[in-house]
mmCIF file of C-alpha atoms in Angstrom:
data_model
loop_
_atom_site.group_PDB
_atom_site.id
_atom_site.type_symbol
_atom_site.label_atom_id
_atom_site.label_comp_id
_atom_site.label_asym_id
_atom_site.label_seq_id
_atom_site.Cartn_x
_atom_site.Cartn_y
_atom_site.Cartn_z
ATOM 1 C CA ALA A 18 -21.884 -4.821 -23.728
ATOM 2 C CA CYS A 19 -20.555 -1.570 -22.248
ATOM 3 C CA VAL A 20 -19.535 -3.282 -18.971
ATOM 4 C CA LEU A 21 -17.883 -6.134 -20.893
ATOM 5 C CA GLY A 22 -15.993 -3.595 -23.007
ATOM 6 C CA ILE A 23 -14.772 -1.682 -19.943
ATOM 7 C CA ARG A 24 -13.766 -4.952 -18.259
ATOM 8 C CA TYR A 25 -11.938 -6.115 -21.404
ATOM 9 C CA LEU A 26 -9.945 -2.871 -21.440
ATOM 10 C CA GLY A 27 -8.997 -3.338 -17.755
ATOM 11 C CA GLY A 28 -11.130 -0.501 -16.420
ATOM 12 C CA LEU A 29 -12.582 -2.658 -13.634
ATOM 13 C CA GLN A 30 -9.320 -4.319 -12.619
ATOM 14 C CA PRO A 31 -8.488 -2.037 -9.640
ATOM 15 C CA TRP A 32 -11.883 -2.788 -8.052
ATOM 16 C CA GLU A 33 -11.612 -6.495 -8.859
ATOM 17 C CA LEU A 34 -8.175 -6.676 -7.226
ATOM 18 C CA GLN A 35 -9.402 -4.812 -4.126
ATOM 19 C CA ALA A 36 -12.360 -7.205 -3.852
ATOM 20 C CA PHE A 37 -10.016 -10.186 -4.260
ATOM 21 C CA ASP A 38 -7.699 -8.860 -1.532
ATOM 22 C CA GLN A 39 -10.648 -8.290 0.812
ATOM 23 C CA LEU A 40 -11.990 -11.802 0.251
ATOM 24 C CA LEU A 41 -8.571 -13.269 1.058
ATOM 25 C CA ARG A 42 -8.437 -11.261 4.288
ATOM 26 C CA LEU A 43 -11.853 -12.627 5.306
ATOM 27 C CA ARG A 44 -10.761 -16.273 5.025
ATOM 28 C CA SER A 45 -10.253 -18.146 8.267
ATOM 29 C CA PRO A 46 -6.595 -18.839 9.075
ATOM 30 C CA GLU A 47 -5.320 -22.219 7.958
ATOM 31 C CA PRO A 48 -3.755 -24.494 10.589
ATOM 32 C CA THR A 49 -0.005 -24.943 10.574
ATOM 33 C CA ASP A 50 1.164 -28.069 8.778
ATOM 34 C CA ARG A 51 3.268 -29.924 11.344
ATOM 35 C CA ARG A 52 5.111 -31.805 8.570
ATOM 36 C CA LEU A 53 6.933 -28.636 7.538
ATOM 37 C CA LEU A 54 10.035 -27.250 9.197
ATOM 38 C CA ILE A 55 11.200 -23.791 8.259
ATOM 39 C CA VAL A 56 14.678 -22.740 9.347
ATOM 40 C CA THR A 57 15.219 -19.005 9.195
ATOM 41 C CA ILE A 58 18.281 -16.802 9.379
ATOM 42 C CA ALA A 59 17.812 -14.018 11.919
ATOM 43 C CA GLU A 60 20.017 -10.985 12.447
ATOM 44 C CA GLU A 61 21.711 -12.541 15.498
ATOM 45 C CA ASP A 62 22.574 -15.659 13.429
ATOM 46 C CA LEU A 63 24.855 -13.536 11.267
ATOM 47 C CA HIS A 64 27.174 -13.064 14.269
ATOM 48 C CA LEU A 65 27.656 -16.782 15.047
ATOM 49 C CA PRO A 66 31.158 -18.275 14.695
ATOM 50 C CA GLU A 67 29.930 -20.471 11.819
ATOM 51 C CA GLN A 68 29.139 -17.318 9.871
ATOM 52 C CA ALA A 69 32.614 -15.778 10.161
ATOM 53 C CA GLN A 70 33.599 -16.653 6.579
ATOM 54 C CA ARG A 71 30.293 -15.807 4.906
ATOM 55 C CA LYS A 72 29.970 -13.935 1.642
ATOM 56 C CA GLY A 73 26.166 -13.799 1.518
ATOM 57 C CA SER A 74 23.665 -14.433 4.278
ATOM 58 C CA LEU A 75 24.748 -18.048 4.809
ATOM 59 C CA SER A 76 28.331 -19.274 5.003
ATOM 60 C CA ASP A 77 29.462 -22.599 3.588
ATOM 61 C CA LEU A 78 30.218 -23.848 7.108
ATOM 62 C CA ALA A 79 26.736 -22.917 8.356
ATOM 63 C CA LEU A 80 25.123 -24.618 5.341
ATOM 64 C CA ALA A 81 27.214 -27.750 5.907
ATOM 65 C CA LYS A 82 26.217 -27.891 9.593
ATOM 66 C CA LEU A 83 22.571 -27.365 8.677
ATOM 67 C CA LEU A 84 22.666 -30.257 6.204
ATOM 68 C CA GLN A 85 24.387 -32.461 8.811
ATOM 69 C CA LYS A 86 21.574 -31.752 11.275
ATOM 70 C CA LEU A 87 18.735 -32.195 8.778
ATOM 71 C CA THR A 88 19.946 -35.329 6.977
ATOM 72 C CA PRO A 89 19.413 -37.768 9.902
ATOM 73 C CA LEU A 90 15.769 -36.615 10.077
ATOM 74 C CA LYS A 91 15.271 -38.030 6.540
ATOM 75 C CA PRO A 92 13.441 -35.048 5.042
ATOM 76 C CA ARG A 93 11.599 -35.546 1.774
ATOM 77 C CA ALA A 94 12.902 -32.216 0.510
ATOM 78 C CA ILE A 95 15.289 -29.507 1.648
ATOM 79 C CA GLY A 96 14.815 -26.158 -0.035
ATOM 80 C CA LEU A 97 17.377 -23.383 0.286
ATOM 81 C CA ASP A 98 15.729 -20.014 -0.347
ATOM 82 C CA VAL A 99 19.002 -18.097 -0.135
ATOM 83 C CA TYR A 100 21.099 -16.920 -3.054
ATOM 84 C CA HIS A 101 24.541 -18.538 -3.126
ATOM 85 C CA ASP A 102 25.977 -17.590 -6.511
ATOM 86 C CA PHE A 103 29.653 -17.759 -5.589
ATOM 87 C CA PRO A 104 31.958 -20.795 -5.603
ATOM 88 C CA PHE A 105 32.292 -22.857 -2.469
ATOM 89 C CA SER A 106 35.324 -22.002 -0.363
ATOM 90 C CA PRO A 107 38.347 -24.320 -0.686
ATOM 91 C CA ASN A 108 37.548 -25.697 2.780
ATOM 92 C CA SER A 109 34.076 -26.740 1.607
ATOM 93 C CA ALA A 110 34.917 -29.568 -0.803
ATOM 94 C CA GLN A 111 32.747 -31.959 1.195
ATOM 95 C CA LEU A 112 29.816 -29.530 1.084
ATOM 96 C CA ALA A 113 30.073 -29.298 -2.708
ATOM 97 C CA THR A 114 29.927 -33.092 -2.899
ATOM 98 C CA ASP A 115 27.034 -33.310 -0.421
ATOM 99 C CA VAL A 116 24.967 -30.733 -2.294
ATOM 100 C CA LYS A 117 25.433 -32.576 -5.560
ATOM 101 C CA ARG A 118 24.745 -35.977 -3.964
ATOM 102 C CA HIS A 119 21.588 -35.152 -1.961
ATOM 103 C CA PRO A 120 18.683 -35.937 -4.328
ATOM 104 C CA ASN A 121 16.245 -34.015 -2.153
ATOM 105 C CA PHE A 122 18.217 -30.755 -1.910
ATOM 106 C CA PHE A 123 16.875 -27.827 -3.956
ATOM 107 C CA ALA A 124 18.076 -24.237 -4.211
ATOM 108 C CA ILE A 125 17.031 -21.063 -5.990
ATOM 109 C CA CYS A 126 18.462 -18.733 -8.564
ATOM 110 C CA LYS A 127 17.085 -15.617 -10.248
ATOM 111 C CA VAL A 128 16.406 -15.279 -13.935
ATOM 112 C CA GLY A 129 17.788 -12.034 -15.299
ATOM 113 C CA ASP A 130 15.748 -9.562 -17.304
ATOM 114 C CA PRO A 131 17.979 -7.294 -19.393
ATOM 115 C CA GLU A 132 15.020 -5.160 -20.508
ATOM 116 C CA ALA A 133 14.107 -4.340 -16.904
ATOM 117 C CA ASN A 134 17.795 -4.068 -15.877
ATOM 118 C CA TYR A 135 17.570 -7.016 -13.426
ATOM 119 C CA PRO A 136 20.772 -9.073 -13.346
ATOM 120 C CA GLU A 137 20.744 -12.855 -13.200
ATOM 121 C CA ILE A 138 21.741 -14.505 -9.938
ATOM 122 C CA ALA A 139 23.380 -17.851 -10.640
ATOM 123 C CA PRO A 140 22.366 -21.053 -8.856
ATOM 124 C CA LEU A 141 24.334 -22.821 -6.156
ATOM 125 C CA PRO A 142 27.544 -24.291 -7.638
ATOM 126 C CA ASN A 143 27.435 -28.004 -8.582
ATOM 127 C CA LEU A 144 23.651 -28.201 -8.221
ATOM 128 C CA PRO A 145 22.067 -30.156 -11.100
ATOM 129 C CA ARG A 146 19.538 -28.219 -13.199
ATOM 130 C CA ASP A 147 16.669 -30.496 -12.210
ATOM 131 C CA ARG A 148 17.052 -29.350 -8.597
ATOM 132 C CA GLN A 149 17.129 -25.621 -9.306
ATOM 133 C CA GLY A 150 14.157 -23.398 -8.643
ATOM 134 C CA PHE A 151 13.652 -19.711 -9.216
ATOM 135 C CA SER A 152 12.430 -16.901 -7.033
ATOM 136 C CA ASP A 153 10.934 -14.632 -9.648
ATOM 137 C CA VAL A 154 7.552 -13.086 -8.869
ATOM 138 C CA VAL A 155 5.048 -10.942 -10.715
ATOM 139 C CA THR A 156 3.717 -7.692 -9.310
ATOM 140 C CA ASP A 157 0.316 -6.499 -10.439
ATOM 141 C CA ALA A 158 -0.387 -3.078 -11.944
ATOM 142 C CA ASP A 159 -0.930 -1.622 -8.442
ATOM 143 C CA ASN A 160 2.549 -2.860 -7.319
ATOM 144 C CA VAL A 161 1.104 -5.528 -5.028
ATOM 145 C CA LEU A 162 2.566 -9.017 -5.032
ATOM 146 C CA ARG A 163 -0.303 -11.492 -5.387
ATOM 147 C CA ARG A 164 1.177 -14.198 -7.581
ATOM 148 C CA HIS A 165 4.258 -16.378 -7.789
ATOM 149 C CA LEU A 166 5.324 -18.053 -10.997
ATOM 150 C CA LEU A 167 4.957 -21.839 -11.064
ATOM 151 C CA ALA A 168 6.898 -22.398 -14.270
ATOM 152 C CA MET A 169 9.118 -20.456 -16.625
ATOM 153 C CA ASP A 170 10.517 -21.123 -20.069
ATOM 154 C CA ARG A 171 14.240 -21.626 -20.127
ATOM 155 C CA ILE A 172 16.103 -18.589 -21.408
ATOM 156 C CA PRO A 173 18.972 -19.486 -23.766
ATOM 157 C CA GLY A 174 22.355 -18.687 -22.250
ATOM 158 C CA SER A 175 20.970 -18.437 -18.719
ATOM 159 C CA SER A 176 22.442 -20.577 -15.953
ATOM 160 C CA CYS A 177 19.181 -20.393 -14.011
#
């Protein structure tokens, strides 16, 4: 009963989390899934001509070119894990239409938390709500990131 009481109060949690982390480190590495393609943005990519008009880490022109290259490959899903909370440039009218039209294009936003002083980051313009994801995570008491949220209740007044 004493051990159950201590566990209920969270007294064993640091040791449980350390044991969990150690067990995850002992797992054998999983093979790479060849069906997945991950396109990254490296530091040298920020200096490409396509990135000249960028506001964030990916310009509208670079995103348009990326979609043009990926679309012929008929991907089941395209996920953009880059914040793009500003309007498309006037030269990107076609990109705005493409983003809205592609049923397999998904992008992220960030839900704000006024109590923790975290501002909201709006989703990509013109992207329907059913193709918006979020990038919010939960850190444990020891400030280690072990979990990612799978679902979140909609916050009234939030665009994310």
